Every structure is written in C-alpha cells, then in structure tokens.
Coordinates of C-alpha atoms in Angstrom, one line a residue:
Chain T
X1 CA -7.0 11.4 33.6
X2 CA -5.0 14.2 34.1
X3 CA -5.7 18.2 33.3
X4 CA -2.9 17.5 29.6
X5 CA -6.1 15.6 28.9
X6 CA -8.3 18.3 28.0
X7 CA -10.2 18.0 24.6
X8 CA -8.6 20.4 23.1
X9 CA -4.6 19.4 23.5
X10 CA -5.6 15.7 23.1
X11 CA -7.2 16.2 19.6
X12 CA -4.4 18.9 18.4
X13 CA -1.0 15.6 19.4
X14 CA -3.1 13.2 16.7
X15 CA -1.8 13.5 13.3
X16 CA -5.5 13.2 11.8
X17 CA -6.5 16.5 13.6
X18 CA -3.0 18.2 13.1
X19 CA -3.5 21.6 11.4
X20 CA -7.2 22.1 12.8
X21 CA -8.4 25.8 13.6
X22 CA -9.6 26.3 17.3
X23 CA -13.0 26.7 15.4
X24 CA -12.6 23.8 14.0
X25 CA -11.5 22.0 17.2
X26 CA -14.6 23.3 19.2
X27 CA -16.7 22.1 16.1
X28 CA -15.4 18.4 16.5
X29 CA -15.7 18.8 20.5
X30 CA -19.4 20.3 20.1
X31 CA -20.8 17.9 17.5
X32 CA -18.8 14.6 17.2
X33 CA -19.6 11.5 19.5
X34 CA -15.7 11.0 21.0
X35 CA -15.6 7.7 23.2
X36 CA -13.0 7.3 25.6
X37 CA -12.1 4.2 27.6
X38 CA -9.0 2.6 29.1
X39 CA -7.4 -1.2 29.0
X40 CA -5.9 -2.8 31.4
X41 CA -1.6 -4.2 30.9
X42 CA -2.1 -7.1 28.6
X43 CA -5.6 -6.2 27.4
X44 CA -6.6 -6.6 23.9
X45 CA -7.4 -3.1 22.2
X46 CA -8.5 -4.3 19.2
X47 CA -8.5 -7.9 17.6
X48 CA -7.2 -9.1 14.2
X49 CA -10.1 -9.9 12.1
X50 CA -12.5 -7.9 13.9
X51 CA -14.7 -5.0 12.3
X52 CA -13.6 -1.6 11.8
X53 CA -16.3 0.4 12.3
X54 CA -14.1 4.0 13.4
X55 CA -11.5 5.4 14.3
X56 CA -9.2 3.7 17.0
X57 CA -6.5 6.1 18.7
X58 CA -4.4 5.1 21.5
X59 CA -3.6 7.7 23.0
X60 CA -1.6 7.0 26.3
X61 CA 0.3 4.1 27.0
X62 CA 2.8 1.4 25.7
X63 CA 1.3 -0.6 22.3
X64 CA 2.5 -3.9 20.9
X65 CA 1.2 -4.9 17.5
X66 CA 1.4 -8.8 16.6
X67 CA 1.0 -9.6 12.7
X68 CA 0.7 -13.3 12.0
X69 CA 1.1 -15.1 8.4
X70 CA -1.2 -15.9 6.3
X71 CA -0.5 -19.2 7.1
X72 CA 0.7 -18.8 10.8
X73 CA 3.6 -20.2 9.9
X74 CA 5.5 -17.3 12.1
X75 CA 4.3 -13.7 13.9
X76 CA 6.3 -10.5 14.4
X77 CA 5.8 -8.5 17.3
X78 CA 6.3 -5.1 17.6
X79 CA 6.2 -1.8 20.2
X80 CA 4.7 1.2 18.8
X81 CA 4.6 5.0 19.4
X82 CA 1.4 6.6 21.1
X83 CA -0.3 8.6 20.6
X84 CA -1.5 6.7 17.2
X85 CA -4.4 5.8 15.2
X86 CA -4.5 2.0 14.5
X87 CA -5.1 1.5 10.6
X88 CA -7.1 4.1 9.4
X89 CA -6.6 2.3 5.7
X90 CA -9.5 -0.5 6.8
X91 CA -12.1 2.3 7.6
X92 CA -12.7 2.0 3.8
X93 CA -11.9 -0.5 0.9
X94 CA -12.4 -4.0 0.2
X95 CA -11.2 -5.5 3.6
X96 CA -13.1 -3.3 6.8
X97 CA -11.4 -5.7 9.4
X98 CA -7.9 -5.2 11.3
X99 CA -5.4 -7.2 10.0
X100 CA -3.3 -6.6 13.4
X101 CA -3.7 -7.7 16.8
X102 CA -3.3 -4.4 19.1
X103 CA -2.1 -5.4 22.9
X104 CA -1.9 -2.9 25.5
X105 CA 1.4 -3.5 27.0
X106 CA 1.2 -1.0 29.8
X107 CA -2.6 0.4 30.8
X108 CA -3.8 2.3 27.7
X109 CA -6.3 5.3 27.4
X110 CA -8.6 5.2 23.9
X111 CA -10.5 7.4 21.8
X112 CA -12.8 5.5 19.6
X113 CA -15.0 7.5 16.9
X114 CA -17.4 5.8 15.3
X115 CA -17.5 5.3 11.4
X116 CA -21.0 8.0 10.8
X117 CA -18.9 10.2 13.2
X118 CA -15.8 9.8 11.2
X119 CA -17.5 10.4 8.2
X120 CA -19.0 13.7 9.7
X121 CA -16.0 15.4 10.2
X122 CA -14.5 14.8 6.8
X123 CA -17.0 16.2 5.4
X124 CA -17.0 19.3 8.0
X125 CA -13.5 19.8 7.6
X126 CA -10.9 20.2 4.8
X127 CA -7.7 20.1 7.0
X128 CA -9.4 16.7 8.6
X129 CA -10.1 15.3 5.0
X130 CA -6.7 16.3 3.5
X131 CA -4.4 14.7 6.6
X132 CA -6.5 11.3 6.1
X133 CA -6.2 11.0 2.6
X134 CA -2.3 12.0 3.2
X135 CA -2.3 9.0 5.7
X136 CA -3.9 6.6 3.2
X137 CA -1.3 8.1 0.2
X138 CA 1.8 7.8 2.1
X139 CA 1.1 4.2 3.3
X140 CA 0.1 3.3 0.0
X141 CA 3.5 4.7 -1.5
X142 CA 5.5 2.9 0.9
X143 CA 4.6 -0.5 0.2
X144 CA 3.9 -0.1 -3.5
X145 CA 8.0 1.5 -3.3
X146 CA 8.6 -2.0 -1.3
X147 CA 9.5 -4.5 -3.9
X148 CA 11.0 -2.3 -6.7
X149 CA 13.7 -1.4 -3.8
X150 CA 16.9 -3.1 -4.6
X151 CA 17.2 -6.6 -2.7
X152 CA 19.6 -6.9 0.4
X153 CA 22.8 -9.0 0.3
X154 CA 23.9 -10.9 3.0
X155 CA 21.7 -12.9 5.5
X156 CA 21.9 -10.1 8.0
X157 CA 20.3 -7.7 5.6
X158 CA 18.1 -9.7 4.3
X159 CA 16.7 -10.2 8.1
X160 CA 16.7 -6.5 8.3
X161 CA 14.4 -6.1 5.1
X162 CA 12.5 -9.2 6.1
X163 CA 11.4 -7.1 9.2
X164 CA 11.0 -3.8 7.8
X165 CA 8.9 -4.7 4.9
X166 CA 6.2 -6.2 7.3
X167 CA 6.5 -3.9 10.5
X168 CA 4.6 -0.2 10.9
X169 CA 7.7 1.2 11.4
X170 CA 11.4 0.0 10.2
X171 CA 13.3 1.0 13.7
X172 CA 12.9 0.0 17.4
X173 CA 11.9 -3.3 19.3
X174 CA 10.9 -6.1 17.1
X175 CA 10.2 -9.9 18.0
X176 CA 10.0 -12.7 15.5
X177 CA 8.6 -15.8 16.4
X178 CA 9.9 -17.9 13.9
X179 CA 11.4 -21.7 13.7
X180 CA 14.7 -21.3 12.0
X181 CA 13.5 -23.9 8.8
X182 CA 10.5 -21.2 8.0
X183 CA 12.9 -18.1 8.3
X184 CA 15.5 -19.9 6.3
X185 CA 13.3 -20.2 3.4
X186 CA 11.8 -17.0 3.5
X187 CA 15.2 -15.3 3.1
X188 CA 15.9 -17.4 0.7
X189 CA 19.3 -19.0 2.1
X190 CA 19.9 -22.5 4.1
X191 CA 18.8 -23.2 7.6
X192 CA 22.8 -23.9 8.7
X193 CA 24.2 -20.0 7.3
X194 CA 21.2 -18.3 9.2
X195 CA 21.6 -20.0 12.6
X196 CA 25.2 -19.4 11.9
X197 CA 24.6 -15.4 11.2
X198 CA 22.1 -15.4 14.2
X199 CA 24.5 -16.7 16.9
X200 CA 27.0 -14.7 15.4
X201 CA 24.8 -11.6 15.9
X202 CA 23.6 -12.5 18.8
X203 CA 27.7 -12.5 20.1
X204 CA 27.3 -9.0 19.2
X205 CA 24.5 -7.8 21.0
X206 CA 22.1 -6.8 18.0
X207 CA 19.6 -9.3 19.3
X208 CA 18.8 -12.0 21.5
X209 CA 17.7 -15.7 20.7
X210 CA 15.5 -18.0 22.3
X211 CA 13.2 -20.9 21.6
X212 CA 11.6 -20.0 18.0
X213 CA 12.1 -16.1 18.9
X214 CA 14.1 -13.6 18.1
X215 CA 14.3 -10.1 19.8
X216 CA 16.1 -7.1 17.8
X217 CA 16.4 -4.4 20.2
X218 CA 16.7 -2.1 17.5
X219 CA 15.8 -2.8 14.0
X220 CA 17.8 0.6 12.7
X221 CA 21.3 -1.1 13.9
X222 CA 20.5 -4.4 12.2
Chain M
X1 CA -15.1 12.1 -30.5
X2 CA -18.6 10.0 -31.3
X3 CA -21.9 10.5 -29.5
X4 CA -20.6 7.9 -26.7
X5 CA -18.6 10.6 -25.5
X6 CA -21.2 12.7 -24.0
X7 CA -19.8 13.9 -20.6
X8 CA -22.7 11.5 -18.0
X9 CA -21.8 8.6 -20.0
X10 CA -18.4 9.2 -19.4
X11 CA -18.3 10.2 -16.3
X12 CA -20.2 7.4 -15.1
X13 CA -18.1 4.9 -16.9
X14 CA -15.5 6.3 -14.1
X15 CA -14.6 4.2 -11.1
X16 CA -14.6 7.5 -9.1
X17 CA -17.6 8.6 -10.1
X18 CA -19.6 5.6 -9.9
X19 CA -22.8 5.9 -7.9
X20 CA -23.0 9.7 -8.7
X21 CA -26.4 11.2 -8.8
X22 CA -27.8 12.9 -12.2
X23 CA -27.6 16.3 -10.0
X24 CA -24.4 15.6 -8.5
X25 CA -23.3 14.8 -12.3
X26 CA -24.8 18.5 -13.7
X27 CA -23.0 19.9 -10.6
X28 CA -19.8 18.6 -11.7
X29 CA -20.0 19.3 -15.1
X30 CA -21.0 22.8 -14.5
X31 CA -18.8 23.8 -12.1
X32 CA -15.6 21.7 -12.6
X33 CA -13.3 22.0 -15.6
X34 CA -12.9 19.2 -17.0
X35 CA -9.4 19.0 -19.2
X36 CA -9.9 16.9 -22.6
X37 CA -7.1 15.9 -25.0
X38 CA -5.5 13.2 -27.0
X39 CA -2.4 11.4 -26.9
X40 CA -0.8 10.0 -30.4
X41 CA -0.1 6.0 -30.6
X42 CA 3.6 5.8 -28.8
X43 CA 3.2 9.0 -27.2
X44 CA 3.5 9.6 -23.2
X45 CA 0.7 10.1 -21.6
X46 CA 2.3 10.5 -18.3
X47 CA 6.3 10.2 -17.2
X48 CA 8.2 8.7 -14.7
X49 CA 9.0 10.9 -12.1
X50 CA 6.3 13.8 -13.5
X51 CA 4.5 15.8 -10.8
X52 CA 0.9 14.7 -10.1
X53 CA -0.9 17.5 -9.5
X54 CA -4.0 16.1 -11.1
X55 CA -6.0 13.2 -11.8
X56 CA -5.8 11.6 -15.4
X57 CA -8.2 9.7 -16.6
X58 CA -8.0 7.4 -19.8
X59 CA -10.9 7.4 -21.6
X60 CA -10.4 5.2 -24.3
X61 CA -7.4 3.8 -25.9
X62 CA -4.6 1.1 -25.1
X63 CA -2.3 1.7 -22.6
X64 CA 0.6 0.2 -21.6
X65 CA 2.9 1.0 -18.2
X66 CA 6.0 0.9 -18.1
X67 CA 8.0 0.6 -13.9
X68 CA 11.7 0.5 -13.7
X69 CA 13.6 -0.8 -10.6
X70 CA 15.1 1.1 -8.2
X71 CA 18.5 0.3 -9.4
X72 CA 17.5 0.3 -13.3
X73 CA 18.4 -3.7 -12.8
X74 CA 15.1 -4.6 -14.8
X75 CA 11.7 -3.0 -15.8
X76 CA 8.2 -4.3 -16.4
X77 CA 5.7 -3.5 -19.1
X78 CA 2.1 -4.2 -18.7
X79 CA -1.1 -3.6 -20.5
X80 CA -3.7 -2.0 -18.5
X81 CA -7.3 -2.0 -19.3
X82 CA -9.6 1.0 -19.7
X83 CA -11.2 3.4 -18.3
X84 CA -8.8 4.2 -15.6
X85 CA -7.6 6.2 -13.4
X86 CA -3.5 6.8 -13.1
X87 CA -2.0 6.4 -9.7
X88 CA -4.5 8.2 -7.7
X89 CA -2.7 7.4 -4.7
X90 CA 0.0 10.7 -5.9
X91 CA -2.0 13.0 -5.7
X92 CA -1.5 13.2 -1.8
X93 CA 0.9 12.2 0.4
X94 CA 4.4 12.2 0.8
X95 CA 5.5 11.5 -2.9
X96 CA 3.1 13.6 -5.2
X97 CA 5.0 12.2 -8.5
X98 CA 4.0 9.3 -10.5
X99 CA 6.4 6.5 -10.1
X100 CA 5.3 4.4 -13.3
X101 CA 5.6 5.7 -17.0
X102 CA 2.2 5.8 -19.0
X103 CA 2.4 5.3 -22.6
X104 CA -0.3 5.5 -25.3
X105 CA -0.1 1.7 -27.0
X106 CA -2.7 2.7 -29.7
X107 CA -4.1 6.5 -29.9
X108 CA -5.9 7.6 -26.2
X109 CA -8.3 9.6 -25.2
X110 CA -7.6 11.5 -22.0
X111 CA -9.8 13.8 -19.3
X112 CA -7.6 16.0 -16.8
X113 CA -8.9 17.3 -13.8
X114 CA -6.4 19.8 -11.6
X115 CA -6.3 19.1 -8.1
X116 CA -7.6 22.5 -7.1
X117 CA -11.2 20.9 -9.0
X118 CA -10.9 17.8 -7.6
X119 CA -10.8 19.0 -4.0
X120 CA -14.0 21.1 -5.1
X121 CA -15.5 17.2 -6.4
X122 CA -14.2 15.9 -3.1
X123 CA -16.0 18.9 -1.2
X124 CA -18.9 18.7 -2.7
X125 CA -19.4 15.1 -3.7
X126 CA -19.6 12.4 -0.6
X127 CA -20.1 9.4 -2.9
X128 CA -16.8 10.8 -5.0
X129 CA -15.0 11.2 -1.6
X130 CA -16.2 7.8 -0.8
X131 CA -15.3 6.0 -3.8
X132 CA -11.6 7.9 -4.1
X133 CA -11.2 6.4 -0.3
X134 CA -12.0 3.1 -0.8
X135 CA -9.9 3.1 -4.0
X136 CA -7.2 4.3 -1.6
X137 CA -7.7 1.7 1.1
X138 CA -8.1 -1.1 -1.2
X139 CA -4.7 0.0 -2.7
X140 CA -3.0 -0.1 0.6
X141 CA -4.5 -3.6 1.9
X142 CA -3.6 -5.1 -1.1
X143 CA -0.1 -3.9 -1.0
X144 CA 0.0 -4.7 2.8
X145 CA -0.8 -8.1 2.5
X146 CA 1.6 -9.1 0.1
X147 CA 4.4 -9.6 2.2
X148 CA 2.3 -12.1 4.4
X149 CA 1.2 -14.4 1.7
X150 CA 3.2 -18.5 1.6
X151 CA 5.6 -17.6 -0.4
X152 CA 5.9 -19.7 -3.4
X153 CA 7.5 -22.8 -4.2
X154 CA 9.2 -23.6 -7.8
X155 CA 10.7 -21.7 -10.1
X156 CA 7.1 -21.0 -12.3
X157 CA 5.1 -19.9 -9.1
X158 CA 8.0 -17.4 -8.1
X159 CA 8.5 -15.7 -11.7
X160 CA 4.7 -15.7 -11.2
X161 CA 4.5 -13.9 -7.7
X162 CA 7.2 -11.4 -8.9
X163 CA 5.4 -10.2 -11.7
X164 CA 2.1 -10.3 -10.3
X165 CA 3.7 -8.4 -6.7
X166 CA 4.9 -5.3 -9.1
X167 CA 2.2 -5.2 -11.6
X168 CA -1.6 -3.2 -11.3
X169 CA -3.0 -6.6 -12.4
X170 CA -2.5 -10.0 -11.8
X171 CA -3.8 -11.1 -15.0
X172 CA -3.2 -10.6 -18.7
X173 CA 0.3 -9.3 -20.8
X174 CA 2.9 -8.7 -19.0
X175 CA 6.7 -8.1 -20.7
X176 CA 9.6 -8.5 -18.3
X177 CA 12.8 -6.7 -19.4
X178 CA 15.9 -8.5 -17.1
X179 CA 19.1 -10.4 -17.3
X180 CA 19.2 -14.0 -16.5
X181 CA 21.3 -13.2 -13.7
X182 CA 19.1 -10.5 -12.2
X183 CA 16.3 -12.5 -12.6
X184 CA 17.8 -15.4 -10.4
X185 CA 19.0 -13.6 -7.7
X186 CA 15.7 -11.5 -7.4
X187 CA 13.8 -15.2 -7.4
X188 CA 16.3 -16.2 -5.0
X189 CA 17.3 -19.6 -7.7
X190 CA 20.7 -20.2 -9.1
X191 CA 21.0 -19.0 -13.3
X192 CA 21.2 -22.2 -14.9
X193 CA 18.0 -23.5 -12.7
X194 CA 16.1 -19.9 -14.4
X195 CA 17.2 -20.9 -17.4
X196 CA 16.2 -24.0 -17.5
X197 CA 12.5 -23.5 -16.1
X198 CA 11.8 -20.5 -18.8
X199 CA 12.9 -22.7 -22.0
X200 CA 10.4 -25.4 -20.6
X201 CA 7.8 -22.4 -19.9
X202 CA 8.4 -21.7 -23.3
X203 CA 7.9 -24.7 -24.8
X204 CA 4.4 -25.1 -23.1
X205 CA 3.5 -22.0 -24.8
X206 CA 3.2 -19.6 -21.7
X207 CA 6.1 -17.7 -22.5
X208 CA 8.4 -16.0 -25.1
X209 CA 12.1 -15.5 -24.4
X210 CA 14.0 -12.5 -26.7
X211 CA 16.9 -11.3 -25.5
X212 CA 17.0 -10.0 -21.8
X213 CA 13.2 -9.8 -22.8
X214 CA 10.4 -12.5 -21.4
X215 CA 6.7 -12.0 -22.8
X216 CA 3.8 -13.9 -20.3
X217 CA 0.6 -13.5 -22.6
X218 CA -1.4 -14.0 -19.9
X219 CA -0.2 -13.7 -16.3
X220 CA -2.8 -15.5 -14.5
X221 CA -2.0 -19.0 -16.6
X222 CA 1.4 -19.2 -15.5

C-alpha cells in the first residue's frame, strides 16, 4: 500500500469516522483491532447470507453489488463508489446477515472491524455514535419515503423507479438480469410494450440488451 | 395517573428501555428529564411535517396515524398499539421531521424526552444504545426487503401488499382514504376490475366501502 495509506487519512475519507478529533483518531488507531486484507479481481468480499459480525469497508478498488429476489426470479447488478462501508444496518436488528453479494471487480483493499471492536468505539466516541446512527436514519427514511412517492408513467419510467427503488444508489451503471415475462409483470404492463420500449431505448443509446440482461450505463439519464 | 404509573414500571414497559438495570433505571430517572403530559381524545399528539427533536413516547391511550401521499392522491389511517415509540428513526439523519401525523383516538398519555437527554441516555446507557440500534436496523431491513418480495397476484393480495407496504403493522384496522381510479392505477388493475373485487371483499365481510373510504378490520385476514 502506498504512503495515502497511513491510518490516519484512511480513517478521516470513511463517512463513519468523518468529523473525528486527531485525539480521537489516535484513540481508534491505539485501542481498536483494524484488520486489513486485499481480494483479488473477481473475488468475493463478502457473501449474501453470510454473518455480519463488523464493520466491512472497502476502501480501494472497483465494487459490484448483486441483489437477487426473493425468489430468484431476476438480479440487479450494480458498480459502487469506494471508499464505502457495506451495510452497516445488519450490524444490529432482526436480520445480522448481508442481504448483498459484494464482488471485487478490480483488486480491493479492506478494513474489517470486528462487532466488540465496533461496539468499543461507539461507546468511546460521540462523533462515531452520531454518524452511525445518521447512516441507519437516512437509509431508513429513504425507503420508508419509497412507496408514498408518486408512481411513474410510462414504461420507461417505470424501469427507472423499478431500478432505483432496489439499488444503493439511483445513478450510474446498473445490470438487470431479467427474462422480459418477469420484468413485464413487475412493471405492471404487457411483455410486447416493454420489449417494444427497450429496443426503442436501446436505438437510443440509454442501454444495451442482451440475452435476459439489460445494461443502463447510467440510471440518472433513464 | 394510578399507581401503575410509577416511573420503573413505565420505563420498563418501553421497547427502548427494555433490559435496563434497576441502577441504570435510578440513573435515568435522576439525571434525565423526563417530559409528561396528556393529549385530549381528537387532539394531535404529533403533526405531519413537525420537527423531531425528541423522542415521544405514548404511554397509554389509543392512537391512530394518519400518512398522506406524496401527491395528496390518497392517505392511510391506522390504529397503532401501545406503548410506543413515534418514528424514532427522525430524530437523526437527513430528515429530522416526522412524516406521519399522530392523533390521540381516545385520551393519551405521553412522556417526552429532548434530544439533548436522550444523547445523555444513549451516552450513558449501552443496553439503551443497543436497543435504539437494533430498533433502527430492524426498521431499515424491513423496509429494504420490501421491494424484493413476489409480488402479488390478484386483486385481494395486491390491496393487501399496498396497505401492509405503507403501514407500521401488517395486522389489524386499517382505513384507506382513495378514489377508485387512484386506487387502480397504484395496484396496477383497470377501475371496473377494483370495483368489482372490493364489493365481493365486502360481501365476505373483510371490508367496508363509504365513499372514497375502504375500512379492512383486520389487515392480516385479507
């Protein structure tokens, strides 16, 4: 790792730590287990299903996150920005598994704080303590704000909301891999108007279609 | 107030404070103030929209919520059960004002505690800080996982799943305030096929149409 990776500037880019006095920086450095690891291109980071028992940052390297149905019926993939923590809201609560598969899609470097550890800090520090229980607001506000929102019309929309309502974040790269009869009824319209809509956005470059997939460059222009 | 009202035995009848030690309960009642009052039948305990710089607790009493649509195209009524706890997941985060109206269905009893004291509770008190975070985290994975689930298929299971995806419950009275129209197109059905489904929903008793009004005694039979 290079010299940007010293404990200090690493700790101060992740939005848990954000806000942390230098004393409270060398108190976390001095006192709290940090593990750090790498995986290789095309390595799983973390597994869905499997226990969350810390803290999981990425915080180097490209990230795809895959989210499959409940009952597989179709997956979503999707790029996402490091550094990040990957869900801090199954640390706690009813369900302490990941409900996302975490790929490294270029070589990823990790920090991985165990749950006691975790647990350590928050209660050390008020600025650590506030910013996660920000985290765990916001997320909660965003998807309780989800279904009152007014519904799309229009299938291209509705594709749009389809995939921002069950992505991390509502712009960039996002691949569905979806047979046309499942995405039909999910929208709610009939399998003939969306493979008509697709090809037709497809002729306009806002995303590509192949076998069961479909690869929005950019969710925000949909 | 009667002799149930003694502050351990209502404390510990709190889903935040649940698992509280005796001392951590004398600390707390020492140290924190704790806000009591009383809101008349029909009265508003808490409005839409109203800044959350608190937790508010109802104590006793009926409560019913009240959460509009975006768009003001159709609002839902439900009764809540208590002891609880309103929107907890405000008091941080990016949207620190309640987003569901609270009104007092029969006279309620209330406890307010600033935010300033419940940082001091959340300071002093790990099993508090635990129990607001898994209350937190529970509310998010919940609210993640809806979009995931099969959706439903006929017109009964969808009126179902769209009450059940905007209410705190998915059980007991819920009062749906919508046009026929609005109701359709946010079920994704056409009118008449709405129309048709609630009369016979009526007819079996799990239902009562008024005008733009539908009553479901009890959610989880329908």
């Amino acid at each position: 790792m290079g010299n940007h990776f010293n404990p200090y500037s690493l700790l101060a880019r992740l939005p848990l730590f954000q806000g942390m006095s230098l004393s409270e920086f060398d108190n976390v450095i001095a006192h709290v287990k940090l593990g750090f690891s790498k995986v290789e291109r095309g390595g799983t980071v973390v597994a869905e299903g499997e226990v969350c028992n810390g803290l999981s940052f990425v915080l180097q390297g490209e990230l795809d996150v895959e989210t499959v149905a409940d009952d597989g019926g179709y997956r979503i993939v999707e790029c996402v920005a490091t550094p990040c923590v990957l869900q801090p809201e199954r640390l706690f609560g009813l369900t302490q598994r990941y409900s996302r598969k975490f790929i490294a899609a270029t070589e990823c470097n990790l920090l991985t704080i165990d749950k006691a550890e975790i647990m350590k800090i928050v209660t050390a520090s008020e600025v650590f303590r506030l910013n996660l229980m920000n985290i765990l607001c916001t997320l909660t506000q965003r998807m309780q704000h989800l279904p009152w929102r007014r519904r799309p019309e229009g299938i291209r929309k509705k594709i749009a909301f389809f995939l921002s309502s069950r992505c991390l974040h509502p712009a960039g790269k996002k691949t569905l891999v979806v047979g046309m009869v499942r995405l039909a009824r999910e929208i709610g319209e009939s399998r003939l108007n969306v493979s008509k809509a697709l090809h037709e956005l497809e002729s306009q470059g806002l995303l590509e279609m192949g076998r069961e997939r479909i690869v929005v460059a950019a969710l925000e222009k949909l």
